Amino acid sequence: MITGGAGGIGSACAEMFAAGGLQVALVDRNPDVHRLAAALGEKHHVPTIGFVVDLAREEEVTALARDALAWKGRVDILVNNAGIHPKQLDRKFMLEEVTNAHWAEVFAINLTAPFILTRELLPEMKARGWGRIVNNASTSGRTGRVNGSTPYTASKHGLIGLTRSSAIESGQSGVTVNAIAPGPVLTQRIMNAPEYRSGKAQMVRYGKPEEAAAVINFLVSDQAAYVNGAVYDVNGGTLMA
């Protein structure tokens, strides 16, 4: 199951999973996720399903976990990829402009939803002795250098904490929990950003969704069975820690 599955890294990840023969559940607040899931299944001849969910609503997230388990009886892989970064007129909010509502929404989607899904799906994974959870923590989860990103950065730091704590609790049960920390990836959101449209971006190049998805694809494989509690930087060397 992949949250934020209707575009960017989520879509690239779904493509790799389906190409490898996995059954894929796509989750997004975009209703188009139904069509995308159906097209993916038709292309790769695997069962797929789309769930339209507002991850900011705890009751919908809890219901999602229940519905995903009901679909095929189990969830082997959870990719917490969805995330938001609130802006106003293409401009990020500085700290003094952040309202309680902005803060709450970012944390609900970026941190609370992954927590709820992990909590609801982990027991069944542990009982079977196999499971993979990968969280998209972003480079912002590794640093605080970006202006106007306080809620996003704080939530992604929290997601790394959730990753590591979950890994400690689940590692003896055959379940691994890891994270990726991608730098700027060329998604539709990035292409709509003023700095990209103006040609003022300072990156040598942006990452491709497929490059981040490839790391996720490794982390959910049997080859990564000894990788647990790790945070993989996928940023072209723009941040080295």
mmCIF file of C-alpha atoms in Angstrom:
data_model
loop_
_atom_site.group_PDB
_atom_site.id
_atom_site.type_symbol
_atom_site.label_atom_id
_atom_site.label_comp_id
_atom_site.label_asym_id
_atom_site.label_seq_id
_atom_site.Cartn_x
_atom_site.Cartn_y
_atom_site.Cartn_z
ATOM 1 C CA MET A 1 0.000 0.000 0.000
ATOM 2 C CA ILE A 2 1.356 3.375 -1.060
ATOM 3 C CA THR A 3 0.028 6.692 0.231
ATOM 4 C CA GLY A 4 0.405 9.671 -2.056
ATOM 5 C CA GLY A 5 0.128 7.154 -4.864
ATOM 6 C CA ALA A 6 -1.401 9.364 -7.548
ATOM 7 C CA GLY A 7 1.811 11.098 -8.600
ATOM 8 C CA GLY A 8 5.536 11.636 -8.184
ATOM 9 C CA ILE A 9 7.480 9.132 -6.104
ATOM 10 C CA GLY A 10 4.293 7.282 -5.174
ATOM 11 C CA SER A 11 3.370 6.599 -8.797
ATOM 12 C CA ALA A 12 6.918 5.576 -9.675
ATOM 13 C CA CYS A 13 6.976 3.219 -6.709
ATOM 14 C CA ALA A 14 3.630 1.702 -7.712
ATOM 15 C CA GLU A 15 4.922 1.126 -11.231
ATOM 16 C CA MET A 16 7.964 -0.761 -9.924
ATOM 17 C CA PHE A 17 5.916 -2.834 -7.510
ATOM 18 C CA ALA A 18 3.348 -3.811 -10.138
ATOM 19 C CA ALA A 19 6.054 -4.574 -12.697
ATOM 20 C CA GLY A 20 7.513 -6.963 -10.136
ATOM 21 C CA GLY A 21 4.197 -8.768 -9.784
ATOM 22 C CA LEU A 22 3.027 -7.212 -6.519
ATOM 23 C CA GLN A 23 -0.607 -6.428 -5.797
ATOM 24 C CA VAL A 24 -0.821 -2.681 -5.261
ATOM 25 C CA ALA A 25 -3.175 -0.453 -3.284
ATOM 26 C CA LEU A 26 -2.868 3.241 -4.130
ATOM 27 C CA VAL A 27 -4.015 5.859 -1.647
ATOM 28 C CA ASP A 28 -4.568 9.521 -2.464
ATOM 29 C CA ARG A 29 -7.044 12.323 -1.872
ATOM 30 C CA ASN A 30 -7.193 12.795 -5.645
ATOM 31 C CA PRO A 31 -10.218 10.849 -6.983
ATOM 32 C CA ASP A 32 -8.164 10.074 -10.084
ATOM 33 C CA VAL A 33 -6.419 7.403 -8.004
ATOM 34 C CA HIS A 34 -9.159 4.945 -9.021
ATOM 35 C CA ARG A 35 -8.381 5.373 -12.707
ATOM 36 C CA LEU A 36 -4.635 5.247 -12.112
ATOM 37 C CA ALA A 37 -4.923 2.035 -10.110
ATOM 38 C CA ALA A 38 -7.074 0.403 -12.771
ATOM 39 C CA ALA A 39 -4.651 1.391 -15.536
ATOM 40 C CA LEU A 40 -1.715 0.071 -13.528
ATOM 41 C CA GLY A 41 -3.411 -3.268 -12.990
ATOM 42 C CA GLU A 42 -4.354 -3.582 -16.646
ATOM 43 C CA LYS A 43 -0.820 -2.775 -17.773
ATOM 44 C CA HIS A 44 0.938 -5.261 -15.511
ATOM 45 C CA HIS A 45 -1.840 -7.854 -15.100
ATOM 46 C CA VAL A 46 -1.874 -7.645 -11.307
ATOM 47 C CA PRO A 47 -4.690 -6.873 -8.847
ATOM 48 C CA THR A 48 -4.816 -3.184 -7.925
ATOM 49 C CA ILE A 49 -7.172 -0.927 -6.027
ATOM 50 C CA GLY A 50 -7.460 2.788 -5.360
ATOM 51 C CA PHE A 51 -8.545 4.357 -2.081
ATOM 52 C CA VAL A 52 -9.628 8.006 -1.925
ATOM 53 C CA VAL A 53 -8.710 9.124 1.582
ATOM 54 C CA ASP A 54 -8.139 12.422 3.368
ATOM 55 C CA LEU A 55 -5.133 11.529 5.502
ATOM 56 C CA ALA A 56 -5.742 14.599 7.657
ATOM 57 C CA ARG A 57 -8.830 12.870 9.092
ATOM 58 C CA GLU A 58 -7.874 10.241 11.651
ATOM 59 C CA GLU A 59 -11.096 8.274 11.246
ATOM 60 C CA GLU A 60 -10.480 7.919 7.505
ATOM 61 C CA VAL A 61 -6.920 6.720 8.101
ATOM 62 C CA THR A 62 -8.094 4.090 10.576
ATOM 63 C CA ALA A 63 -10.784 2.968 8.127
ATOM 64 C CA LEU A 64 -8.166 2.804 5.366
ATOM 65 C CA ALA A 65 -6.098 0.319 7.348
ATOM 66 C CA ARG A 66 -9.177 -1.818 7.925
ATOM 67 C CA ASP A 67 -10.240 -1.674 4.268
ATOM 68 C CA ALA A 68 -6.749 -2.463 3.000
ATOM 69 C CA LEU A 69 -6.572 -5.557 5.199
ATOM 70 C CA ALA A 70 -10.025 -6.604 4.026
ATOM 71 C CA TRP A 71 -9.030 -6.285 0.356
ATOM 72 C CA LYS A 72 -6.513 -9.141 0.285
ATOM 73 C CA GLY A 73 -6.389 -10.255 3.891
ATOM 74 C CA ARG A 74 -3.007 -8.729 4.634
ATOM 75 C CA VAL A 75 -0.660 -5.842 3.884
ATOM 76 C CA ASP A 76 2.949 -6.921 3.384
ATOM 77 C CA ILE A 77 4.382 -3.529 2.463
ATOM 78 C CA LEU A 78 3.436 -0.043 3.635
ATOM 79 C CA VAL A 79 4.969 3.013 1.985
ATOM 80 C CA ASN A 80 4.088 6.213 3.856
ATOM 81 C CA ASN A 81 4.847 8.569 1.001
ATOM 82 C CA ALA A 82 2.153 11.259 1.242
ATOM 83 C CA GLY A 83 3.138 14.667 2.540
ATOM 84 C CA ILE A 84 2.107 18.309 2.313
ATOM 85 C CA HIS A 85 3.991 21.588 2.493
ATOM 86 C CA PRO A 86 1.537 24.499 2.898
ATOM 87 C CA LYS A 87 2.066 27.583 0.787
ATOM 88 C CA GLN A 88 0.207 30.793 0.097
ATOM 89 C CA LEU A 89 0.276 32.187 -3.428
ATOM 90 C CA ASP A 90 3.326 30.011 -4.227
ATOM 91 C CA ARG A 91 5.129 31.417 -1.187
ATOM 92 C CA LYS A 92 6.097 29.369 1.846
ATOM 93 C CA PHE A 93 4.851 30.448 5.270
ATOM 94 C CA MET A 94 7.513 31.857 7.562
ATOM 95 C CA LEU A 95 7.347 30.689 11.183
ATOM 96 C CA GLU A 96 5.500 33.759 12.464
ATOM 97 C CA GLU A 97 2.837 33.265 9.774
ATOM 98 C CA VAL A 98 2.097 29.635 10.603
ATOM 99 C CA THR A 99 -1.333 29.209 12.168
ATOM 100 C CA ASN A 100 -2.336 26.400 14.496
ATOM 101 C CA ALA A 101 -4.487 25.043 11.667
ATOM 102 C CA HIS A 102 -1.524 24.951 9.255
ATOM 103 C CA TRP A 103 0.613 23.189 11.854
ATOM 104 C CA ALA A 104 -2.092 20.649 12.707
ATOM 105 C CA GLU A 105 -2.805 19.765 9.073
ATOM 106 C CA VAL A 106 0.860 19.224 8.217
ATOM 107 C CA PHE A 107 1.426 17.009 11.244
ATOM 108 C CA ALA A 108 -1.814 15.104 10.639
ATOM 109 C CA ILE A 109 -0.789 14.089 7.121
ATOM 110 C CA ASN A 110 2.994 13.922 7.447
ATOM 111 C CA LEU A 111 3.289 12.222 10.844
ATOM 112 C CA THR A 112 0.013 11.165 12.451
ATOM 113 C CA ALA A 113 -1.265 9.263 9.404
ATOM 114 C CA PRO A 114 1.960 7.206 9.125
ATOM 115 C CA PHE A 115 1.740 6.525 12.871
ATOM 116 C CA ILE A 116 -1.858 5.304 12.641
ATOM 117 C CA LEU A 117 -1.201 3.112 9.602
ATOM 118 C CA THR A 118 1.902 1.644 11.215
ATOM 119 C CA ARG A 119 0.040 0.982 14.455
ATOM 120 C CA GLU A 120 -2.889 -0.679 12.682
ATOM 121 C CA LEU A 121 -0.913 -2.803 10.209
ATOM 122 C CA LEU A 122 2.143 -3.763 12.260
ATOM 123 C CA PRO A 123 0.487 -6.423 14.471
ATOM 124 C CA GLU A 124 -0.552 -8.520 11.476
ATOM 125 C CA MET A 125 2.923 -8.181 9.947
ATOM 126 C CA LYS A 126 4.508 -9.296 13.219
ATOM 127 C CA ALA A 127 2.148 -12.249 13.483
ATOM 128 C CA ARG A 128 3.222 -13.471 10.036
ATOM 129 C CA GLY A 129 6.897 -12.771 10.672
ATOM 130 C CA TRP A 130 7.395 -10.569 7.611
ATOM 131 C CA GLY A 131 6.696 -6.969 6.704
ATOM 132 C CA ARG A 132 8.232 -3.844 5.231
ATOM 133 C CA ILE A 133 7.478 -0.238 6.124
ATOM 134 C CA VAL A 134 9.191 2.657 4.352
ATOM 135 C CA ASN A 135 8.603 6.299 5.270
ATOM 136 C CA ASN A 136 9.362 9.271 3.030
ATOM 137 C CA ALA A 137 11.153 11.617 5.417
ATOM 138 C CA SER A 138 12.558 14.068 2.842
ATOM 139 C CA THR A 139 15.881 15.855 3.139
ATOM 140 C CA SER A 140 13.986 18.234 5.434
ATOM 141 C CA GLY A 141 13.906 15.448 7.986
ATOM 142 C CA ARG A 142 17.708 15.547 8.076
ATOM 143 C CA THR A 143 18.289 19.300 8.255
ATOM 144 C CA GLY A 144 16.636 22.617 9.066
ATOM 145 C CA ARG A 145 18.186 24.733 6.367
ATOM 146 C CA VAL A 146 15.133 25.620 4.256
ATOM 147 C CA ASN A 147 13.396 28.931 5.031
ATOM 148 C CA GLY A 148 9.629 28.827 5.394
ATOM 149 C CA SER A 149 9.519 25.111 6.146
ATOM 150 C CA THR A 150 9.135 24.858 9.921
ATOM 151 C CA PRO A 151 5.965 22.685 10.091
ATOM 152 C CA TYR A 152 7.145 20.459 7.251
ATOM 153 C CA THR A 153 10.668 20.098 8.626
ATOM 154 C CA ALA A 154 9.457 19.406 12.161
ATOM 155 C CA SER A 155 7.008 16.765 10.935
ATOM 156 C CA LYS A 156 9.681 15.037 8.861
ATOM 157 C CA HIS A 157 12.099 14.993 11.805
ATOM 158 C CA GLY A 158 9.299 13.344 13.742
ATOM 159 C CA LEU A 159 8.823 10.798 10.968
ATOM 160 C CA ILE A 160 12.460 9.760 11.284
ATOM 161 C CA GLY A 161 11.898 9.331 15.016
ATOM 162 C CA LEU A 162 8.843 7.182 14.310
ATOM 163 C CA THR A 163 10.894 5.148 11.844
ATOM 164 C CA ARG A 164 13.665 4.397 14.307
ATOM 165 C CA SER A 165 11.411 3.671 17.277
ATOM 166 C CA SER A 166 9.213 1.385 15.176
ATOM 167 C CA ALA A 167 12.283 -0.404 13.852
ATOM 168 C CA ILE A 168 13.485 -1.157 17.377
ATOM 169 C CA GLU A 169 10.105 -2.571 18.365
ATOM 170 C CA SER A 170 9.568 -4.670 15.236
ATOM 171 C CA GLY A 171 13.037 -5.852 14.229
ATOM 172 C CA GLN A 172 12.891 -9.138 16.151
ATOM 173 C CA SER A 173 9.648 -10.044 14.379
ATOM 174 C CA GLY A 174 10.897 -10.072 10.791
ATOM 175 C CA VAL A 175 9.496 -6.615 10.084
ATOM 176 C CA THR A 176 11.793 -3.795 8.994
ATOM 177 C CA VAL A 177 11.045 -0.080 9.150
ATOM 178 C CA ASN A 178 13.226 2.320 7.182
ATOM 179 C CA ALA A 179 13.045 5.764 5.627
ATOM 180 C CA ILE A 180 14.271 7.586 2.571
ATOM 181 C CA ALA A 181 15.268 11.247 2.630
ATOM 182 C CA PRO A 182 14.973 12.488 -0.961
ATOM 183 C CA GLY A 183 16.225 15.867 -2.057
ATOM 184 C CA PRO A 184 14.230 17.909 -4.594
ATOM 185 C CA VAL A 185 12.560 15.483 -6.987
ATOM 186 C CA LEU A 186 11.058 16.659 -10.268
ATOM 187 C CA THR A 187 7.381 16.184 -9.499
ATOM 188 C CA GLN A 188 4.474 18.312 -10.718
ATOM 189 C CA ARG A 189 4.630 20.301 -7.463
ATOM 190 C CA ILE A 190 8.264 21.216 -8.104
ATOM 191 C CA MET A 191 7.568 22.118 -11.733
ATOM 192 C CA ASN A 192 4.837 24.505 -10.571
ATOM 193 C CA ALA A 193 7.172 26.254 -8.117
ATOM 194 C CA PRO A 194 8.188 29.833 -9.047
ATOM 195 C CA GLU A 195 11.921 29.118 -8.762
ATOM 196 C CA TYR A 196 11.620 26.255 -11.253
ATOM 197 C CA ARG A 197 9.466 28.184 -13.718
ATOM 198 C CA SER A 198 11.849 31.149 -13.581
ATOM 199 C CA GLY A 199 14.930 28.988 -14.144
ATOM 200 C CA LYS A 200 16.484 30.185 -10.868
ATOM 201 C CA ALA A 201 16.765 26.762 -9.240
ATOM 202 C CA GLN A 202 20.262 26.213 -7.852
ATOM 203 C CA MET A 203 20.325 22.428 -8.248
ATOM 204 C CA VAL A 204 22.665 20.892 -10.814
ATOM 205 C CA ARG A 205 19.645 18.745 -11.588
ATOM 206 C CA TYR A 206 16.531 17.529 -9.857
ATOM 207 C CA GLY A 207 16.092 13.912 -8.941
ATOM 208 C CA LYS A 208 13.688 11.709 -10.852
ATOM 209 C CA PRO A 209 10.790 10.019 -9.054
ATOM 210 C CA GLU A 210 12.101 6.685 -10.324
ATOM 211 C CA GLU A 211 15.441 7.243 -8.580
ATOM 212 C CA ALA A 212 13.785 7.593 -5.181
ATOM 213 C CA ALA A 213 11.381 4.748 -5.936
ATOM 214 C CA ALA A 214 14.297 2.447 -6.758
ATOM 215 C CA VAL A 215 15.628 2.840 -3.215
ATOM 216 C CA ILE A 216 12.191 2.070 -1.790
ATOM 217 C CA ASN A 217 12.004 -0.971 -4.067
ATOM 218 C CA PHE A 218 15.260 -2.220 -2.560
ATOM 219 C CA LEU A 219 14.175 -1.565 1.023
ATOM 220 C CA VAL A 220 11.021 -3.671 0.640
ATOM 221 C CA SER A 221 12.919 -6.594 -0.888
ATOM 222 C CA ASP A 222 14.329 -9.680 0.805
ATOM 223 C CA GLN A 223 17.795 -8.362 -0.052
ATOM 224 C CA ALA A 224 17.236 -5.602 2.524
ATOM 225 C CA ALA A 225 16.276 -7.966 5.349
ATOM 226 C CA TYR A 226 19.264 -6.806 7.430
ATOM 227 C CA VAL A 227 18.503 -3.107 6.887
ATOM 228 C CA ASN A 228 16.370 -1.753 9.718
ATOM 229 C CA GLY A 229 15.976 1.717 11.214
ATOM 230 C CA ALA A 230 18.036 3.267 8.416
ATOM 231 C CA VAL A 231 17.518 6.595 6.664
ATOM 232 C CA TYR A 232 18.707 6.540 3.059
ATOM 233 C CA ASP A 233 19.746 9.887 1.569
ATOM 234 C CA VAL A 234 18.674 10.198 -2.071
ATOM 235 C CA ASN A 235 19.770 13.696 -2.995
ATOM 236 C CA GLY A 236 22.591 13.638 -5.534
ATOM 237 C CA GLY A 237 25.091 14.731 -2.893
ATOM 238 C CA THR A 238 23.388 18.017 -2.012
ATOM 239 C CA LEU A 239 23.381 16.968 1.641
ATOM 240 C CA MET A 240 25.995 14.700 3.195
ATOM 241 C CA ALA A 241 25.624 13.740 6.849
#
